[in-house]
Short mmCIF file of C-alpha atoms in Angstrom, two decimals:
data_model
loop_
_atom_site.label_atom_id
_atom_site.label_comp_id
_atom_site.label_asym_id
_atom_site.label_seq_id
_atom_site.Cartn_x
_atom_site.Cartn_y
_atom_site.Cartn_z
CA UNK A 1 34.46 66.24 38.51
CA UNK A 2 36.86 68.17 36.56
CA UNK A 3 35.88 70.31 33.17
CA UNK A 4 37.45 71.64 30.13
CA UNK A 5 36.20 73.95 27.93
CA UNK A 6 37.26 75.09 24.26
CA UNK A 7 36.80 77.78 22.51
CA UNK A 8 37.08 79.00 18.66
CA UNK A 9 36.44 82.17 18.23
CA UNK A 10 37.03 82.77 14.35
CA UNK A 11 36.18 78.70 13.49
CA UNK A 12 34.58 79.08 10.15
CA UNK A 13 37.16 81.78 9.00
CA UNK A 14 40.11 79.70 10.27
CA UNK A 15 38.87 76.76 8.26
CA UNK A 16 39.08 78.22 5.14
CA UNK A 17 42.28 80.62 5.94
CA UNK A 18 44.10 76.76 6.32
CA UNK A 19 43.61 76.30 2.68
CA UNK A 20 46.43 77.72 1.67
CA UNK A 21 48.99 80.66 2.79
CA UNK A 22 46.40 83.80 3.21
CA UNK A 23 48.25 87.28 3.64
CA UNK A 24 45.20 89.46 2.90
CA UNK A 25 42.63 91.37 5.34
CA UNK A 26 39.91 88.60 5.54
CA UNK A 27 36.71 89.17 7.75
CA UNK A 28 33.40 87.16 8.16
CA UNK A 29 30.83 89.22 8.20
CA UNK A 30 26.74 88.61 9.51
CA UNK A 31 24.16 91.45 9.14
CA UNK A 32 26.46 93.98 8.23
CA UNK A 33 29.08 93.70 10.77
CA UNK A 34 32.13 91.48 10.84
CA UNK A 35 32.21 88.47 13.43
CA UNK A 36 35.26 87.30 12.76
CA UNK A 37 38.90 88.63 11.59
CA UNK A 38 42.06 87.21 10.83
CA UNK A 39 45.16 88.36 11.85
CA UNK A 40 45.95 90.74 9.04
CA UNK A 41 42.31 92.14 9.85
CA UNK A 42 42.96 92.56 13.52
CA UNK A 43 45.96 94.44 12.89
CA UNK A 44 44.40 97.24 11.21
CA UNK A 45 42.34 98.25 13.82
CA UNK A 46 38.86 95.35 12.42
CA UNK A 47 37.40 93.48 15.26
CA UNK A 48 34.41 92.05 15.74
CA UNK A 49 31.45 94.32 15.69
CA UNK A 50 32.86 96.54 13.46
CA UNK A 51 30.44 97.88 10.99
CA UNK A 52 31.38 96.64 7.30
CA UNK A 53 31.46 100.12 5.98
CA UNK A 54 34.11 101.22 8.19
CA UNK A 55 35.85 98.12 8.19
CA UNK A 56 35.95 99.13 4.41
CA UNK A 57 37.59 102.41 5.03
CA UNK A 58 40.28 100.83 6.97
CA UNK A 59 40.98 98.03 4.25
CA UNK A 60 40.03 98.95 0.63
CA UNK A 61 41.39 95.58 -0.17
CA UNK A 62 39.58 93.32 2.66
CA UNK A 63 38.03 90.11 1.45
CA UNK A 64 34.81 89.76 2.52
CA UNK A 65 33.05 86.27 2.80
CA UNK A 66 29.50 85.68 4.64
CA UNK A 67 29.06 84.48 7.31
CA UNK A 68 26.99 80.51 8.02
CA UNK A 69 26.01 79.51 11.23
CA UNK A 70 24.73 76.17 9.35
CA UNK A 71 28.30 75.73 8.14
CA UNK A 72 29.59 76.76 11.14
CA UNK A 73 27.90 74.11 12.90
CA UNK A 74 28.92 71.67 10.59
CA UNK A 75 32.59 72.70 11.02
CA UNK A 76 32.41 71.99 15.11
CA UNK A 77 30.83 68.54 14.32
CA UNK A 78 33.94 67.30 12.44
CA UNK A 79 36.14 68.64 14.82
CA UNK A 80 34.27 66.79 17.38
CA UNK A 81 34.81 63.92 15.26
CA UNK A 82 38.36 64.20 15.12
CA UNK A 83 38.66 64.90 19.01
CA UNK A 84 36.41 62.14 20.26
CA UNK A 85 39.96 59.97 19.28
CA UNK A 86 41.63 61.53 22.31
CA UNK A 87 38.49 62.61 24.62
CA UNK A 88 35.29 60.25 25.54
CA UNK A 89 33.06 62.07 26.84
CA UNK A 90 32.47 65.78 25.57
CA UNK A 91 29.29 68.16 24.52
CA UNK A 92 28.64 70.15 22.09
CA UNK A 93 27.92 74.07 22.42
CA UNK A 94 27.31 75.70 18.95
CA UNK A 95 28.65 77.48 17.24
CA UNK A 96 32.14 77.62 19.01
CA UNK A 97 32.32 75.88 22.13
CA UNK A 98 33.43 72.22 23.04
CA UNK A 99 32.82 70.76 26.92
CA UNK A 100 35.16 68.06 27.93
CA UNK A 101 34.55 65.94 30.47
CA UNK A 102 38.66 65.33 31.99
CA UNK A 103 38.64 63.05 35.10
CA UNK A 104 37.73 60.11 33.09
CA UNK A 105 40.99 60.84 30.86
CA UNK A 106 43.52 62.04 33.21
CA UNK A 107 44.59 58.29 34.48
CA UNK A 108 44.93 57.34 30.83
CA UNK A 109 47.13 60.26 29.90
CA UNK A 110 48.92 60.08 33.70
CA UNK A 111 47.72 63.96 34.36
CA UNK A 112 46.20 66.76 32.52
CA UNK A 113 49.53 67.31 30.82
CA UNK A 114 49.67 64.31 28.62
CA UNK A 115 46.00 64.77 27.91
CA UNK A 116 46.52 68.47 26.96
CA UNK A 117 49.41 67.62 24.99
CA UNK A 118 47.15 64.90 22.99
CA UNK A 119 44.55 67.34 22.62
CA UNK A 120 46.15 70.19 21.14
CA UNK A 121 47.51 68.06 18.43
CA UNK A 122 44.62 68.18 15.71
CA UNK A 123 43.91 72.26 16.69
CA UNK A 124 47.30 72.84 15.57
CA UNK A 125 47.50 70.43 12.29
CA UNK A 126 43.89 72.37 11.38
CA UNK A 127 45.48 76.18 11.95
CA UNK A 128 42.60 76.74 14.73
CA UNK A 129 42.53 79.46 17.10
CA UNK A 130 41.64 78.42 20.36
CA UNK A 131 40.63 79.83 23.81
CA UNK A 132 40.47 76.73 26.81
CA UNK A 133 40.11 76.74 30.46
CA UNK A 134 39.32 74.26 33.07
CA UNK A 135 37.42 74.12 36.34
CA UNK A 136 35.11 72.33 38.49
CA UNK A 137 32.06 73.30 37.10
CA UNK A 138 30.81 73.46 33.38
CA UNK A 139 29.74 77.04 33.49
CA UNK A 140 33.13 78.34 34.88
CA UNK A 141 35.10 76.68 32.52
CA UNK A 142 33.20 78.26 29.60
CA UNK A 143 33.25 82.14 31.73
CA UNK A 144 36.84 81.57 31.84
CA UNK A 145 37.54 80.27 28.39
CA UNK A 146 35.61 82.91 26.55
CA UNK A 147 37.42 85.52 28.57
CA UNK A 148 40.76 83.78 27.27
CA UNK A 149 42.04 82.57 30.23
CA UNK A 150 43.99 80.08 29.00
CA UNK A 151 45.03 78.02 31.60
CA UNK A 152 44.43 74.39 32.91
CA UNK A 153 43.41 74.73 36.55
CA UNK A 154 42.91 72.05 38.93
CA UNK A 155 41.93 73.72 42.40
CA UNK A 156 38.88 75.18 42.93
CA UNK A 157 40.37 78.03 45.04
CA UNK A 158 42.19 79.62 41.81
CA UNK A 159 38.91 78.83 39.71
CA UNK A 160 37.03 81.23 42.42
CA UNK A 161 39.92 83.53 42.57
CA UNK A 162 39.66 84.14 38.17
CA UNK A 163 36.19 84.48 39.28
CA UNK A 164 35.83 86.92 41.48
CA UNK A 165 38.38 89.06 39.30
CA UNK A 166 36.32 88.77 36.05
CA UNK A 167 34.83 91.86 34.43
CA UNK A 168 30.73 91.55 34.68
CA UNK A 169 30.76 92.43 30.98
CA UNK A 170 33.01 89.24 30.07
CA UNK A 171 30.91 86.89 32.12
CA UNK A 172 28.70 85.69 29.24
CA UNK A 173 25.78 87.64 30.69
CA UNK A 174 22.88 89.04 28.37
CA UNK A 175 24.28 93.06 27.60
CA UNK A 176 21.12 94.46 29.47
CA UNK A 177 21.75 92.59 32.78
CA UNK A 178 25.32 93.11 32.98
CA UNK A 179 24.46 97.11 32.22
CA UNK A 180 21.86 97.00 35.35
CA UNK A 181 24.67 94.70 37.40
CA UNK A 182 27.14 97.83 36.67
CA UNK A 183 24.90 100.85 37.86
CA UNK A 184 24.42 98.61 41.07
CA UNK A 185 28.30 99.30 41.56
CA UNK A 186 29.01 95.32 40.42
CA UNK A 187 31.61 95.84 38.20
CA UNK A 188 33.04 92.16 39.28
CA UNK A 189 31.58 88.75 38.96
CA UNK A 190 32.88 88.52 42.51
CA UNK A 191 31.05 91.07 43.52
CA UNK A 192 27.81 89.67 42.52
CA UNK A 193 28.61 86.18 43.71
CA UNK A 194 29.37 88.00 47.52
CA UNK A 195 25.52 89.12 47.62
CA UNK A 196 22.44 86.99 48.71
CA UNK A 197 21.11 84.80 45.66
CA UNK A 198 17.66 86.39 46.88
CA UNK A 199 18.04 89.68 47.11
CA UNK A 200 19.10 89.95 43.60
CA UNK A 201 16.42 87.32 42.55
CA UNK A 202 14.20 89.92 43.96
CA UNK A 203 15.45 92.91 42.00
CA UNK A 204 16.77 91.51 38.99
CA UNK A 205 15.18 88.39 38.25
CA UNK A 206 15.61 84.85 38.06
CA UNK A 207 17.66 84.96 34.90
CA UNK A 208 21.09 86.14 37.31
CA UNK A 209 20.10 83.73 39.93
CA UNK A 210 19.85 80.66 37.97
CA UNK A 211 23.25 81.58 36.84
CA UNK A 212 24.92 81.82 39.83
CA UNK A 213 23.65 78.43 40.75
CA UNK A 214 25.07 76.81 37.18
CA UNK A 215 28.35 78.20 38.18
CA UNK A 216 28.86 76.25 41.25
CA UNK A 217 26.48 73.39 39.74
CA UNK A 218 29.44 70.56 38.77
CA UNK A 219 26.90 68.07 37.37
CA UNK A 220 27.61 67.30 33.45
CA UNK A 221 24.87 68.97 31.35
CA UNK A 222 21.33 67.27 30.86
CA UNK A 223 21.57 67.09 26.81
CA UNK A 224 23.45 64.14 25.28
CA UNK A 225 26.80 63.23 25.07
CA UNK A 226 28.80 63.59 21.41
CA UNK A 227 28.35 60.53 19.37
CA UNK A 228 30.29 59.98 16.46
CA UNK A 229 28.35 59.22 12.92
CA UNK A 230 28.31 55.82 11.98
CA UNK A 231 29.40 56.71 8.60
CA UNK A 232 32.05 59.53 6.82
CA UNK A 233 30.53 62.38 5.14
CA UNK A 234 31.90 66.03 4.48
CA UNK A 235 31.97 69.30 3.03
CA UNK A 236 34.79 71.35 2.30
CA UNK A 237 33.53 74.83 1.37
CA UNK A 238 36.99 76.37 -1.30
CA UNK A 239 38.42 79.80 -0.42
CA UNK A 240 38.95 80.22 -4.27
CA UNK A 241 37.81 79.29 -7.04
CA UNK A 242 39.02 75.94 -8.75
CA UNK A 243 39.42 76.15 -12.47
CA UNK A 244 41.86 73.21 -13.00
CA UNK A 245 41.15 69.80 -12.01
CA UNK A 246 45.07 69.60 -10.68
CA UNK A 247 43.96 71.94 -8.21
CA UNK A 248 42.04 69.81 -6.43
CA UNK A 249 44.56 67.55 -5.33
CA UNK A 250 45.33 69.83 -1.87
CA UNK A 251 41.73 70.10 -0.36
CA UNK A 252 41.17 66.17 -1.78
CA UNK A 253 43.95 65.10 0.63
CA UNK A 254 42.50 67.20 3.20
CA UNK A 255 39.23 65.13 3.08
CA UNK A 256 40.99 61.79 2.61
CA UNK A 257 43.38 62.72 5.49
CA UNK A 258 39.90 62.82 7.69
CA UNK A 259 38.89 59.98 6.06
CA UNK A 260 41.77 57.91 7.17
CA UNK A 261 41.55 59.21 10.94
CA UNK A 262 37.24 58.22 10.72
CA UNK A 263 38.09 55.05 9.39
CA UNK A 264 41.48 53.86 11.19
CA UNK A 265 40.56 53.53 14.36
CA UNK A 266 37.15 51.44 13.83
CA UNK A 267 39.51 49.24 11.81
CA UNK A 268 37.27 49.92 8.84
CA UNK A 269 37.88 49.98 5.22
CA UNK A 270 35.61 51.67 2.15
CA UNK A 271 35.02 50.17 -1.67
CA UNK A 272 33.66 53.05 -2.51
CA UNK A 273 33.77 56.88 -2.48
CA UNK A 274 31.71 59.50 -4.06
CA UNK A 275 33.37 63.29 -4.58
CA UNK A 276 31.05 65.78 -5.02
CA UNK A 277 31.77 69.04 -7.07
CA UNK A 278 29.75 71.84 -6.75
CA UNK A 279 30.25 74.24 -9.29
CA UNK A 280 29.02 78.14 -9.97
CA UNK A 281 26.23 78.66 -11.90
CA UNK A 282 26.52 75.23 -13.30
CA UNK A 283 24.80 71.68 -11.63
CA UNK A 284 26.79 69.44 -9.46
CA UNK A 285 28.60 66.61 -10.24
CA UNK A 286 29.20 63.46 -8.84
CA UNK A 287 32.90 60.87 -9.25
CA UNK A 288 32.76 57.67 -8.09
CA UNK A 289 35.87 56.02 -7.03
CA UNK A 290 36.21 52.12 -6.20
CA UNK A 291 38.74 49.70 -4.73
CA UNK A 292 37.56 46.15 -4.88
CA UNK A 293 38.91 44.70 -1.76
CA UNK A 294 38.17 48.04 -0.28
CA UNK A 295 41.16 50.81 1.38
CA UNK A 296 41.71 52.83 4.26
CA UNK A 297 44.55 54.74 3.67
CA UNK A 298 44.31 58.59 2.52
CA UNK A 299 47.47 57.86 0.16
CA UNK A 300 46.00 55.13 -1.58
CA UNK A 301 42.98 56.72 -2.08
CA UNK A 302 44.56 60.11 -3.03
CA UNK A 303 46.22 57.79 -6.33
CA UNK A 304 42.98 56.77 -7.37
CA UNK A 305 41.50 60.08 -7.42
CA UNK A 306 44.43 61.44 -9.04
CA UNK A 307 43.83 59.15 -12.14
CA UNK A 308 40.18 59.99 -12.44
CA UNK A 309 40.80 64.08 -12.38
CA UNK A 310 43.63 63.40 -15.48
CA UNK A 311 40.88 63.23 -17.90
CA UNK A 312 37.88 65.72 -16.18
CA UNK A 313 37.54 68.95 -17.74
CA UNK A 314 35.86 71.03 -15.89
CA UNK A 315 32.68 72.84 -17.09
CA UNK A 316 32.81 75.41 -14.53
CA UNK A 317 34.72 77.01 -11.39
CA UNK A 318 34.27 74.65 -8.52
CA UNK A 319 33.66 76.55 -4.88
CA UNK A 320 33.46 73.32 -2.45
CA UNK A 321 33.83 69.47 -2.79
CA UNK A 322 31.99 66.70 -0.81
CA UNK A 323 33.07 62.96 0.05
CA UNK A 324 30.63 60.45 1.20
CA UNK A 325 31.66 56.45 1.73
CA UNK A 326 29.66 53.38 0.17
CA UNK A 327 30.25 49.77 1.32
CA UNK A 328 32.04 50.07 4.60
CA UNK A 329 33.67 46.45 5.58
CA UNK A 330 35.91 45.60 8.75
CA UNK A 331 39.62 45.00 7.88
CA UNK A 332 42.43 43.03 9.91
CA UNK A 333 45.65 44.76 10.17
CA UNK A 334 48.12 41.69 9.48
CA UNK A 335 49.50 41.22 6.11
CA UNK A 336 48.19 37.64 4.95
CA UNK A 337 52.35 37.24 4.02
CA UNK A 338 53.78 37.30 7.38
CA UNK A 339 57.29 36.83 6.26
CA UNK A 340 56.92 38.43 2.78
CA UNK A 341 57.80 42.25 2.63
CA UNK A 342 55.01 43.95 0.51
CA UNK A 343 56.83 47.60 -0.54
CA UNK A 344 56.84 48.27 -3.95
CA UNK A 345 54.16 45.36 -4.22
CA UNK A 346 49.90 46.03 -5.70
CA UNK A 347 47.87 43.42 -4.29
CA UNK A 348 45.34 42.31 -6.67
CA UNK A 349 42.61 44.29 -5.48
CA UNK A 350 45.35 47.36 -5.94
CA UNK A 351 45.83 46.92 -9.30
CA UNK A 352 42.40 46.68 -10.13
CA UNK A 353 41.54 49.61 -8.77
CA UNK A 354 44.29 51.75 -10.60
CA UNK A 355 43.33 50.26 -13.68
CA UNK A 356 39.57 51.16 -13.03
CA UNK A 357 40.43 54.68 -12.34
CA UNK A 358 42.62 55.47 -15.74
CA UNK A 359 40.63 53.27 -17.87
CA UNK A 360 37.37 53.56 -16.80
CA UNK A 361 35.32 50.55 -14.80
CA UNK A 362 33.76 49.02 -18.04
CA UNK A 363 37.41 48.88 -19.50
CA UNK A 364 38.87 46.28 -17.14
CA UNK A 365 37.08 42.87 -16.91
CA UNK A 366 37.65 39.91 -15.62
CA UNK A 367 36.70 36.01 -17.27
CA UNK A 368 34.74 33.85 -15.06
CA UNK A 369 33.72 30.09 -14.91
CA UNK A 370 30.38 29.31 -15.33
CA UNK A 371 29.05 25.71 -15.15
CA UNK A 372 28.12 24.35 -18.72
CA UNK A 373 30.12 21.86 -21.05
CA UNK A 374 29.88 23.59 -24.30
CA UNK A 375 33.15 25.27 -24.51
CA UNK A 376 32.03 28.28 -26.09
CA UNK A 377 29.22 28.96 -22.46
CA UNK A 378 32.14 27.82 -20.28
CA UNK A 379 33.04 31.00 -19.47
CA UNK A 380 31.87 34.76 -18.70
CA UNK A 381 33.08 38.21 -18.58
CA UNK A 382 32.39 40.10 -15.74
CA UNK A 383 33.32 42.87 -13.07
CA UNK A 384 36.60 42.02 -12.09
CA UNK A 385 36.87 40.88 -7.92
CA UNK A 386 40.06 40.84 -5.70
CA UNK A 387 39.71 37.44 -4.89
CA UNK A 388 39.08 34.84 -7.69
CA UNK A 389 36.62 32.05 -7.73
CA UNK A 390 37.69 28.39 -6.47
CA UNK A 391 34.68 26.43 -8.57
CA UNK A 392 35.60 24.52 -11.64
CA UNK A 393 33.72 24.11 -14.86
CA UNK A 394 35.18 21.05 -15.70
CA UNK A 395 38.62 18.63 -14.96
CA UNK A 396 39.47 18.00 -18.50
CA UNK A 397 42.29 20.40 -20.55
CA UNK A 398 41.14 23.22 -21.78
CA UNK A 399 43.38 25.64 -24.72
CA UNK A 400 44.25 28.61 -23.60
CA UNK A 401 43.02 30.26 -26.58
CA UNK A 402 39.72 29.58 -27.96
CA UNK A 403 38.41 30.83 -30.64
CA UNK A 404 35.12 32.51 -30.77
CA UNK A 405 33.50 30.83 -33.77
CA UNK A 406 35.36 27.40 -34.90
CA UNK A 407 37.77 27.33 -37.85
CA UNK A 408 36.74 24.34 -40.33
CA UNK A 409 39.49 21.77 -41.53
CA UNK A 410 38.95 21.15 -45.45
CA UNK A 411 40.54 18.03 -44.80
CA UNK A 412 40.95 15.06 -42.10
CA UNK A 413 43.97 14.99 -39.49
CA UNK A 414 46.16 12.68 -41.66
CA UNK A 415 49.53 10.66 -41.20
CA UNK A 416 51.56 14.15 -40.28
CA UNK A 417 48.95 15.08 -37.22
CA UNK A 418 49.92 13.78 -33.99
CA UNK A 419 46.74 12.76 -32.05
CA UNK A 420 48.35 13.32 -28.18
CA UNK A 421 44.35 12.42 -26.43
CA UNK A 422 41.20 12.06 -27.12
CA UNK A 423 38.40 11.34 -28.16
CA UNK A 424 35.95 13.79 -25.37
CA UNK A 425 32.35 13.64 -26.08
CA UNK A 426 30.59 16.71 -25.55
CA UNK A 427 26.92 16.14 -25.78
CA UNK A 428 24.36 19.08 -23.71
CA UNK A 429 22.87 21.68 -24.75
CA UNK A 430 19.01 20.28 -25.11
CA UNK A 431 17.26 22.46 -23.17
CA UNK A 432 17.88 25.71 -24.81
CA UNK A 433 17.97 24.27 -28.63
CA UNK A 434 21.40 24.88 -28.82
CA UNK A 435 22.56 21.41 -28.76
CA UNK A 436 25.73 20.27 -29.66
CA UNK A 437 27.11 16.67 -30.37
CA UNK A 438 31.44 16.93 -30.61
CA UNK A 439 33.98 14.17 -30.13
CA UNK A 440 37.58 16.33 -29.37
CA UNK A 441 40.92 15.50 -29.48
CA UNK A 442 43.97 16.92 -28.59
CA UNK A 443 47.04 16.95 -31.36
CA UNK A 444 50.09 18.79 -32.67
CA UNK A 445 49.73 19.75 -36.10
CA UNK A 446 52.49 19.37 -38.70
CA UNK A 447 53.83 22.85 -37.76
CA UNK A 448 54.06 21.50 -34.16
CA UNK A 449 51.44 23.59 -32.43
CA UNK A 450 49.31 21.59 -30.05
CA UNK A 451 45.21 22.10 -31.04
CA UNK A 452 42.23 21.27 -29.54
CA UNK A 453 39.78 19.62 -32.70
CA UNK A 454 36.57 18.35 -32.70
CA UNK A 455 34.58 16.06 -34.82
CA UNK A 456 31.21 16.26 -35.43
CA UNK A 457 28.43 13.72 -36.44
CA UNK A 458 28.39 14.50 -39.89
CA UNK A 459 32.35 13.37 -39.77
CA UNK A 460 33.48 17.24 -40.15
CA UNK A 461 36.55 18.39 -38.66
CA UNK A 462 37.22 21.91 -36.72
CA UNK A 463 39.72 23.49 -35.17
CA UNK A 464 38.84 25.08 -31.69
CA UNK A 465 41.90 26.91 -29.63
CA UNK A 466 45.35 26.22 -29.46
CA UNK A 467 47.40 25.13 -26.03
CA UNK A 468 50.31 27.58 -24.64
#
């Protein structure tokens, strides 16, 4: 069995560097001490485990952000998310480690090559920094890669040989062990690995033993594999501050962008997404964005978004967003016009949505049917839906305008009125007393417009709509 192991040493920090263009010092720093550096940082002489004071006297100008193992975590769970696309079966090893499992991968990819090349992909699009190694065993690979090896390896031989050559103090040992392995004269992992398991069992413990024995063990580890969630949510914590809502439109398509990759290949679409704002020193704040036949695509949803952030003032400087789904659905890939070319085209649903998101949702609605004869209950307004009902109040014509409250003829239809149909009883209405007893016609009045009238018992004319 053949193992792959990643590494990120500066995760969290790389995250937020990918923002945007960063040219300034920038450390992470836990406890007083910085854990992780960019570039700009490294070059001036701060690494990790320098002390913040004197990483202050080397940089007056450093940025300094803390340092949140929770985020941290959270930050190697999406990129597990993003990887499980190209990998099946890999572990998790907070806060910066990935296992891959490779010889179920390397006939799909036709070698490690193709796989590696698949792999790298998403580190690079994210800006990560990245140590790897592979080997037999799941130990060695993660020795190797935290000692930024850097190479894919597929014989055990050179595996052992990287082995034996590796430092004691880069062997992922605890400090105080690899200090006693040292005065022993072991300044090699090889060197330890050449003595009998029990002799240094006896004189240095279990601890070194059971080590030894993990890194020739090639079984895969005994804690679960990675399973994806069964539904998109994430946090994107802001290197700056956003005071305009145009701002937002970069780290939005970041999200979306993930979105899109979650969602794609499950062949899943979303009605629904929430963005959360969280602001400083003010309470959060929640937009909801919906598309009634429900989207995939980051671009589409990006357009929505962008309609909704027009009109938001903001009340406060936003330091991280959020964006959670509501009402996944399954969606079929083929157009439903199989010959008809659809660019530069809204579908219904499309329009809808776009509309929503400038007007607001109570601005746009839609007129349903609704199964009554009185003309003026005939019909509802409602929340408007992609696809539109099939059911059918009635067979008969019916205006296209109609008025809300009937407009009374002071006269009869005389000799100049052209009765076209007619006359339509409409008699219902008992059982909630508001009953109504009309006889209607259709006819084109002197001025040639065709009307819908209707007479009443009493003889009394009215005018009720008017045809197109």
């Amino acid at each position: 069995m053949q193992w792959l192991y990643l590494c990120f040493p500066s995760l969290q920090l790389d995250r937020l560097l990918h923002q945007q263009v960063y040219s300034q010092a920038c450390v992470l720093v836990d406890k007083n001490e910085v854990v992780q550096a960019n570039p700009e940082a490294l070059q001036l002489g701060i690494k990790n485990g320098t002390g913040l004071a004197h990483a202050a006297l080397l940089c007056a100008q450093i940025k300094v952000i803390a340092y949140d193992a929770k985020k941290e975590h959270r930050l190697l769970s999406q990129l597990a998310q993003c990887l499980y696309q190209t990998s099946a079966t890999f572990y998790l090893d907070p806060p910066q480690g990935l296992l891959l499992q490779t010889s179920d991968m390397l006939r799909l990819y036709e070698g490690i090559g193709g796989y590696w090349q698949q792999l790298q992909q998403p580190l690079i699009e994210r800006g990560l920094n990245y140590h790897y190694a592979s080997a037999h065993t799941p130990l060695a690979a993660k020795v190797l890669a935290h000692a930024g090896n850097d190479r894919l390896l597929q014989h055990q031989r050179q595996v052992q040989m990287l082995l034996n050559q590796l430092p004691i103090q880069h062997a992922l040992l605890d400090h105080k062990l690899a200090l006693q392995l040292e005065r022993l004269g072991l300044n090699t992992l090889g060197q330890a690995q050449a003595l009998p398991k029990s002799a240094l069992g006896q004189r240095l413990g279990k601890t070194l033993v059971n080590y030894l024995h993990q890194l020739e063990d090639t079984s895969a580890p005994t804690k679960p594999a990675y399973q994806p969630p069964e539904r998109f949510r994430q946090r994107l914590e802001l290197l700056y501050e956003i005071e305009h809502s145009s701002a937002l439109r970069f780290p939005l398509k970041r999200l979306l962008t993930d979105l899109e990759a979650f969602l794609a290949p499950r062949q899943l679409k979303v009605a629904q997404l929430s963005l959360g704002l969280d602001y400083r020193e003010h309470a959060s704040q929640k937009m909801h964005v919906g598309c009634s036949d429900g989207e995939y695509r980051a671009e589409s949803w990006l357009s929505l978004f962008l309609l909704k952030l027009e009109e938001l003032k903001l009340p406060a400087p936003i330091i991280a967003i959020s964006l959670t789904t509501k009402g996944q659905m399954p969606w079929a890939p083929l157009s439903e016009q199989l010959f008809e070319p659809t660019q530069g085209k809204l579908t219904t649903g499309q329009l809808i949505s776009r509309l929503q998101s400038k007007l607001g949702d109570h601005a746009v609605q839609q007129v349903y049917l609704r199964d009554d004869h009185r003309p003026e209950r005939s019909f509802y307004q409602g929340a408007p839906q992609s696809s539109y009902p099939t059911q059918q109040a009635t067979a008969f014509l019916r205006p296209s305008l109609l008025f809300t409250l009937p407009q009374a003829l002071h006269h009869k239809p005389d000799q100049h009125w052209c009765i076209l149909s007619g006359p339509e009883r409409i008699q219902s209405g008992w059982w909630d007393n508001v009953n109504i007893c009309r006889d209607y016609f259709i006819a084109r009045n002197p001025a040639g417009q065709v009307c819908w009238l209707f007479r009443t018992a009493t003889e009394d004319w009215f005018l009720h709509g008017y045809f197109s």
